PDB file of C-alpha atoms in Angstrom:
ATOM      1  CA  MET A 323       0.000   0.000   0.000  1.00 68.00           C
ATOM      2  CA  ASP A 324       2.134   2.813  -1.276  1.00 78.00           C
ATOM      3  CA  GLY A 325      -0.060   4.723  -3.705  1.00 87.00           C
ATOM      4  CA  PRO A 326      -0.565   8.467  -3.336  1.00 91.00           C
ATOM      5  CA  VAL A 327      -4.031   8.163  -1.765  1.00 94.00           C
ATOM      6  CA  VAL A 328      -2.780   5.790   0.937  1.00 95.00           C
ATOM      7  CA  GLN A 329       0.323   7.934   1.496  1.00 95.00           C
ATOM      8  CA  ASP A 330      -1.853  10.972   2.145  1.00 97.00           C
ATOM      9  CA  ALA A 331      -4.173   8.912   4.363  1.00 97.00           C
ATOM     10  CA  GLN A 332      -1.146   7.753   6.374  1.00 97.00           C
ATOM     11  CA  THR A 333       0.006  11.368   6.739  1.00 97.00           C
ATOM     12  CA  ALA A 334      -3.464  12.356   7.952  1.00 98.00           C
ATOM     13  CA  LEU A 335      -3.406   9.642  10.623  1.00 98.00           C
ATOM     14  CA  GLU A 336       0.128  10.520  11.724  1.00 97.00           C
ATOM     15  CA  THR A 337      -0.623  14.243  12.008  1.00 97.00           C
ATOM     16  CA  GLY A 338      -4.265  14.089  13.086  1.00 97.00           C
ATOM     17  CA  ASP A 339      -5.092  16.410  10.181  1.00 98.00           C
ATOM     18  CA  LEU A 340      -7.508  15.169   7.522  1.00 97.00           C
ATOM     19  CA  THR A 341      -6.601  17.908   5.024  1.00 97.00           C
ATOM     20  CA  PRO A 342      -4.177  15.833   2.872  1.00 97.00           C
ATOM     21  CA  VAL A 343      -6.959  13.302   2.162  1.00 97.00           C
ATOM     22  CA  LEU A 344      -9.691  15.750   1.185  1.00 97.00           C
ATOM     23  CA  LYS A 345      -8.326  16.381  -2.304  1.00 96.00           C
ATOM     24  CA  TRP A 346      -8.909  12.715  -3.184  1.00 96.00           C
ATOM     25  CA  ILE A 347     -12.646  12.738  -2.424  1.00 96.00           C
ATOM     26  CA  THR A 348     -15.723  14.817  -3.247  1.00 96.00           C
ATOM     27  CA  ASP A 349     -17.520  17.233  -0.949  1.00 96.00           C
ATOM     28  CA  GLU A 350     -20.355  14.728  -0.643  1.00 96.00           C
ATOM     29  CA  GLN A 351     -17.949  12.069   0.651  1.00 96.00           C
ATOM     30  CA  GLU A 352     -16.288  14.218   3.309  1.00 97.00           C
ATOM     31  CA  ALA A 353     -18.725  13.415   6.119  1.00 97.00           C
ATOM     32  CA  GLU A 354     -18.158   9.670   5.789  1.00 97.00           C
ATOM     33  CA  VAL A 355     -14.391  10.085   5.690  1.00 98.00           C
ATOM     34  CA  GLU A 356     -14.426  12.472   8.670  1.00 98.00           C
ATOM     35  CA  THR A 357     -16.494  10.014  10.711  1.00 98.00           C
ATOM     36  CA  VAL A 358     -14.180   7.091   9.965  1.00 98.00           C
ATOM     37  CA  PHE A 359     -11.101   9.284  10.523  1.00 98.00           C
ATOM     38  CA  HIS A 360     -12.204  10.313  14.013  1.00 98.00           C
ATOM     39  CA  GLU A 361     -13.271   6.757  14.907  1.00 97.00           C
ATOM     40  CA  VAL A 362      -9.854   5.483  13.846  1.00 98.00           C
ATOM     41  CA  LEU A 363      -8.002   8.204  15.738  1.00 97.00           C
ATOM     42  CA  ASP A 364      -9.993   7.329  18.868  1.00 96.00           C
ATOM     43  CA  ILE A 365      -8.881   3.673  18.853  1.00 97.00           C
ATOM     44  CA  ARG A 366      -5.390   3.759  17.326  1.00 95.00           C
ATOM     45  CA  GLY A 367      -3.746   3.879  20.757  1.00 93.00           C
ATOM     46  CA  LYS A 368      -5.349   0.625  21.942  1.00 96.00           C
ATOM     47  CA  GLY A 369      -2.569  -1.625  20.733  1.00 96.00           C
ATOM     48  CA  GLU A 370      -0.547  -2.403  17.636  1.00 96.00           C
ATOM     49  CA  ASN A 371      -3.055  -4.870  16.165  1.00 96.00           C
ATOM     50  CA  VAL A 372      -5.967  -2.502  16.737  1.00 96.00           C
ATOM     51  CA  GLN A 373      -3.996   0.283  15.064  1.00 97.00           C
ATOM     52  CA  LYS A 374      -3.223  -1.897  12.018  1.00 96.00           C
ATOM     53  CA  VAL A 375      -6.866  -2.887  11.572  1.00 97.00           C
ATOM     54  CA  ALA A 376      -8.126   0.652  12.172  1.00 97.00           C
ATOM     55  CA  ASP A 377      -5.596   2.196   9.788  1.00 97.00           C
ATOM     56  CA  ARG A 378      -6.468  -0.331   7.100  1.00 97.00           C
ATOM     57  CA  HIS A 379     -10.166   0.459   7.533  1.00 97.00           C
ATOM     58  CA  PHE A 380      -9.409   4.154   7.039  1.00 98.00           C
ATOM     59  CA  PHE A 381      -7.241   3.478   3.974  1.00 97.00           C
ATOM     60  CA  GLU A 382      -9.919   1.250   2.460  1.00 97.00           C
ATOM     61  CA  THR A 383     -12.608   3.860   3.076  1.00 97.00           C
ATOM     62  CA  VAL A 384     -10.615   6.657   1.461  1.00 97.00           C
ATOM     63  CA  VAL A 385      -9.509   4.583  -1.538  1.00 96.00           C
ATOM     64  CA  ARG A 386     -13.005   3.132  -2.060  1.00 96.00           C
ATOM     65  CA  LEU A 387     -14.593   6.593  -2.043  1.00 97.00           C
ATOM     66  CA  HIS A 388     -11.858   8.003  -4.270  1.00 96.00           C
ATOM     67  CA  ARG A 389     -12.425   5.220  -6.813  1.00 94.00           C
ATOM     68  CA  GLN A 390     -16.171   5.809  -6.592  1.00 94.00           C
ATOM     69  CA  ALA A 391     -15.627   9.512  -7.333  1.00 92.00           C
ATOM     70  CA  GLU A 392     -13.571   8.518 -10.372  1.00 90.00           C
ATOM     71  CA  GLY A 393     -16.383   6.297 -11.576  1.00 90.00           C
ATOM     72  CA  ALA A 394     -14.118   3.270 -11.203  1.00 90.00           C
ATOM     73  CA  PRO A 395     -14.709   0.071  -9.246  1.00 93.00           C
ATOM     74  CA  TYR A 396     -13.002  -0.449  -5.909  1.00 94.00           C
ATOM     75  CA  THR A 397     -10.887  -3.579  -6.196  1.00 92.00           C
ATOM     76  CA  GLY A 398      -9.204  -3.434  -2.807  1.00 92.00           C
ATOM     77  CA  LEU A 399      -5.940  -2.059  -1.517  1.00 93.00           C
ATOM     78  CA  LYS A 400      -2.913  -3.104  -3.521  1.00 90.00           C
ATOM     79  CA  PRO A 401       0.328  -4.288  -1.900  1.00 89.00           C
ATOM     80  CA  ALA A 402       3.284  -1.919  -1.879  1.00 86.00           C
ATOM     81  CA  GLY A 403       5.243  -2.151  -5.103  1.00 85.00           C
ATOM     82  CA  THR A 404       2.298  -3.310  -7.214  1.00 87.00           C
ATOM     83  CA  ASP A 405       3.128  -2.898 -10.892  1.00 87.00           C
ATOM     84  CA  PHE A 406       0.374  -0.899 -12.576  1.00 87.00           C
ATOM     85  CA  GLY A 407       2.024  -1.213 -15.963  1.00 92.00           C
ATOM     86  CA  PRO A 408       4.380   0.936 -17.975  1.00 95.00           C
ATOM     87  CA  ALA A 409       1.921   3.744 -18.785  1.00 95.00           C
ATOM     88  CA  ILE A 410       1.158   4.621 -15.147  1.00 91.00           C
ATOM     89  CA  THR A 411       4.829   4.329 -14.225  1.00 91.00           C
ATOM     90  CA  ALA A 412       5.914   6.553 -17.120  1.00 95.00           C
ATOM     91  CA  ALA A 413       3.173   9.110 -16.404  1.00 95.00           C
ATOM     92  CA  ASP A 414       4.178   9.340 -12.733  1.00 92.00           C
ATOM     93  CA  GLU A 415       7.867   9.604 -13.632  1.00 94.00           C
ATOM     94  CA  ALA A 416       7.078  12.394 -16.113  1.00 97.00           C
ATOM     95  CA  LEU A 417       5.471  14.394 -13.328  1.00 96.00           C
ATOM     96  CA  GLU A 418       8.544  13.838 -11.165  1.00 95.00           C
ATOM     97  CA  ASN A 419      11.164  14.661 -13.806  1.00 97.00           C
ATOM     98  CA  GLY A 420       9.235  17.346 -15.690  1.00 97.00           C
ATOM     99  CA  SER A 421       9.399  15.678 -19.100  1.00 97.00           C
ATOM    100  CA  LEU A 422       6.788  13.893 -21.206  1.00 97.00           C
ATOM    101  CA  ALA A 423       9.430  12.356 -23.492  1.00 97.00           C
ATOM    102  CA  ASP A 424       9.228   8.819 -22.070  1.00 96.00           C
ATOM    103  CA  VAL A 425       5.409   8.868 -21.929  1.00 97.00           C
ATOM    104  CA  HIS A 426       5.269  10.098 -25.509  1.00 97.00           C
ATOM    105  CA  GLN A 427       7.703   7.436 -26.698  1.00 97.00           C
ATOM    106  CA  LEU A 428       5.831   4.662 -24.871  1.00 97.00           C
ATOM    107  CA  LEU A 429       2.432   5.707 -26.232  1.00 97.00           C
ATOM    108  CA  MET A 430       3.644   6.268 -29.789  1.00 97.00           C
ATOM    109  CA  LYS A 431       5.426   2.915 -29.846  1.00 97.00           C
ATOM    110  CA  GLY A 432       2.294   1.113 -28.644  1.00 97.00           C
ATOM    111  CA  ILE A 433      -0.036   2.971 -31.003  1.00 97.00           C
ATOM    112  CA  GLU A 434       2.262   2.525 -33.984  1.00 98.00           C
ATOM    113  CA  SER A 435       2.632  -1.188 -33.321  1.00 97.00           C
ATOM    114  CA  GLY A 436      -1.117  -1.745 -33.011  1.00 97.00           C
ATOM    115  CA  LEU A 437      -1.953   0.486 -35.952  1.00 98.00           C
ATOM    116  CA  HIS A 438       0.458  -1.333 -38.259  1.00 98.00           C
ATOM    117  CA  HIS A 439      -0.747  -4.727 -37.048  1.00 98.00           C
ATOM    118  CA  TYR A 440      -4.424  -4.059 -37.818  1.00 98.00           C
ATOM    119  CA  TYR A 441      -3.726  -2.094 -41.002  1.00 98.00           C
ATOM    120  CA  GLU A 442      -1.472  -4.783 -42.452  1.00 98.00           C
ATOM    121  CA  LYS A 443      -4.058  -7.482 -41.739  1.00 98.00           C
ATOM    122  CA  VAL A 444      -6.764  -5.532 -43.617  1.00 98.00           C
ATOM    123  CA  GLN A 445      -4.384  -4.858 -46.509  1.00 98.00           C
ATOM    124  CA  GLU A 446      -3.485  -8.549 -46.663  1.00 98.00           C
ATOM    125  CA  LEU A 447      -7.144  -9.604 -46.914  1.00 98.00           C
ATOM    126  CA  LYS A 448      -8.697  -6.795 -48.989  1.00 96.00           C
ATOM    127  CA  ASP A 449      -8.315  -8.368 -52.430  1.00 97.00           C
ATOM    128  CA  PHE A 450     -10.664 -11.257 -51.709  1.00 97.00           C
ATOM    129  CA  ASP A 451     -12.896 -12.970 -54.256  1.00 97.00           C
ATOM    130  CA  PRO A 452     -16.393 -11.491 -53.671  1.00 95.00           C
ATOM    131  CA  GLN A 453     -17.866 -14.941 -54.307  1.00 97.00           C
ATOM    132  CA  ASN A 454     -15.766 -16.444 -51.499  1.00 98.00           C
ATOM    133  CA  ILE A 455     -17.898 -15.753 -48.428  1.00 98.00           C
ATOM    134  CA  GLU A 456     -15.293 -17.150 -46.017  1.00 98.00           C
ATOM    135  CA  ALA A 457     -12.613 -14.802 -47.407  1.00 98.00           C
ATOM    136  CA  ALA A 458     -15.071 -11.893 -47.388  1.00 98.00           C
ATOM    137  CA  ARG A 459     -15.887 -12.532 -43.738  1.00 98.00           C
ATOM    138  CA  LYS A 460     -12.198 -12.696 -42.834  1.00 98.00           C
ATOM    139  CA  TYR A 461     -11.732  -9.332 -44.524  1.00 98.00           C
ATOM    140  CA  VAL A 462     -14.721  -7.814 -42.709  1.00 98.00           C
ATOM    141  CA  ASN A 463     -13.469  -9.177 -39.390  1.00 98.00           C
ATOM    142  CA  ALA A 464     -10.038  -7.601 -39.960  1.00 98.00           C
ATOM    143  CA  TYR A 465     -11.639  -4.355 -41.185  1.00 98.00           C
ATOM    144  CA  VAL A 466     -13.866  -4.098 -38.104  1.00 98.00           C
ATOM    145  CA  LYS A 467     -10.931  -4.768 -35.760  1.00 98.00           C
ATOM    146  CA  TYR A 468      -8.911  -2.073 -37.535  1.00 98.00           C
ATOM    147  CA  MET A 469     -11.734   0.461 -37.228  1.00 98.00           C
ATOM    148  CA  HIS A 470     -12.374  -0.519 -33.605  1.00 98.00           C
ATOM    149  CA  TYR A 471      -8.703   0.109 -32.907  1.00 98.00           C
ATOM    150  CA  VAL A 472      -8.483   3.469 -34.691  1.00 98.00           C
ATOM    151  CA  GLU A 473     -11.739   5.101 -33.563  1.00 97.00           C
ATOM    152  CA  PRO A 474     -11.272   4.832 -29.768  1.00 96.00           C
ATOM    153  CA  LEU A 475      -7.696   6.068 -30.115  1.00 96.00           C
ATOM    154  CA  TYR A 476      -8.939   9.135 -31.938  1.00 95.00           C
ATOM    155  CA  GLN A 477     -11.793   9.661 -29.476  1.00 95.00           C
ATOM    156  CA  THR A 478      -9.418   9.393 -26.523  1.00 92.00           C
ATOM    157  CA  ALA A 479      -6.891  11.713 -28.139  1.00 92.00           C
ATOM    158  CA  THR A 480      -9.462  14.410 -28.918  1.00 92.00           C
ATOM    159  CA  SER A 481     -11.724  14.243 -25.848  1.00 89.00           C
ATOM    160  CA  GLU A 482     -11.458  15.409 -22.281  1.00 87.00           C
ATOM    161  CA  VAL A 483     -11.117  12.792 -19.586  1.00 77.00           C
ATOM    162  CA  GLU A 484     -14.579  12.195 -18.148  1.00 68.00           C
ATOM    163  CA  HIS A 485     -13.868  11.186 -14.563  1.00 59.00           C
ATOM    164  CA  SER A 486     -12.340  13.375 -11.934  1.00 59.00           C
ATOM    165  CA  VAL A 487     -12.730  13.860  -8.221  1.00 61.00           C
ATOM    166  CA  GLY A 488     -14.958  16.840  -7.587  1.00 55.00           C
ATOM    167  CA  HIS A 489     -13.431  18.964 -10.306  1.00 46.00           C
ATOM    168  CA  GLU A 490     -15.013  20.559 -13.319  1.00 47.00           C
ATOM    169  CA  HIS A 491     -14.206  19.142 -16.730  1.00 36.00           C
TER     170      HIS A 491
END
């Protein structure tokens, strides 16, 4: 459990100040988080095991509500060091080092590879005999996959991200 939401939740528990957590949730979720926060603070001193369970309950509450605000499912707390894939890693590193170069390279490489793959398959199958239904269907299948690859890429590239935590789009 080392993601930014849990890190801020840990800071809140250590300092007794909920402020670091509030940016991760919506106004409507604050009351629930405040209630759990104060309940956890009240029992943290009752032993190491109680503190572990209470802290975990607070982390789970904050992460669950944050995911809900994003419009994403809550799938539980992830262990420290969980690999979320190269895109998340590169995006986080870009924010740390102030350069989008690695993110750009990663995305372009992935897009180019997929684009060529689907395009080449359609090109390979496009000169089918119109009387050969099996060949025609193979072409249509490849064509549809190509279009279903291209269109969402374009939509993603030209649209605003829909989900955010209590912020205007």
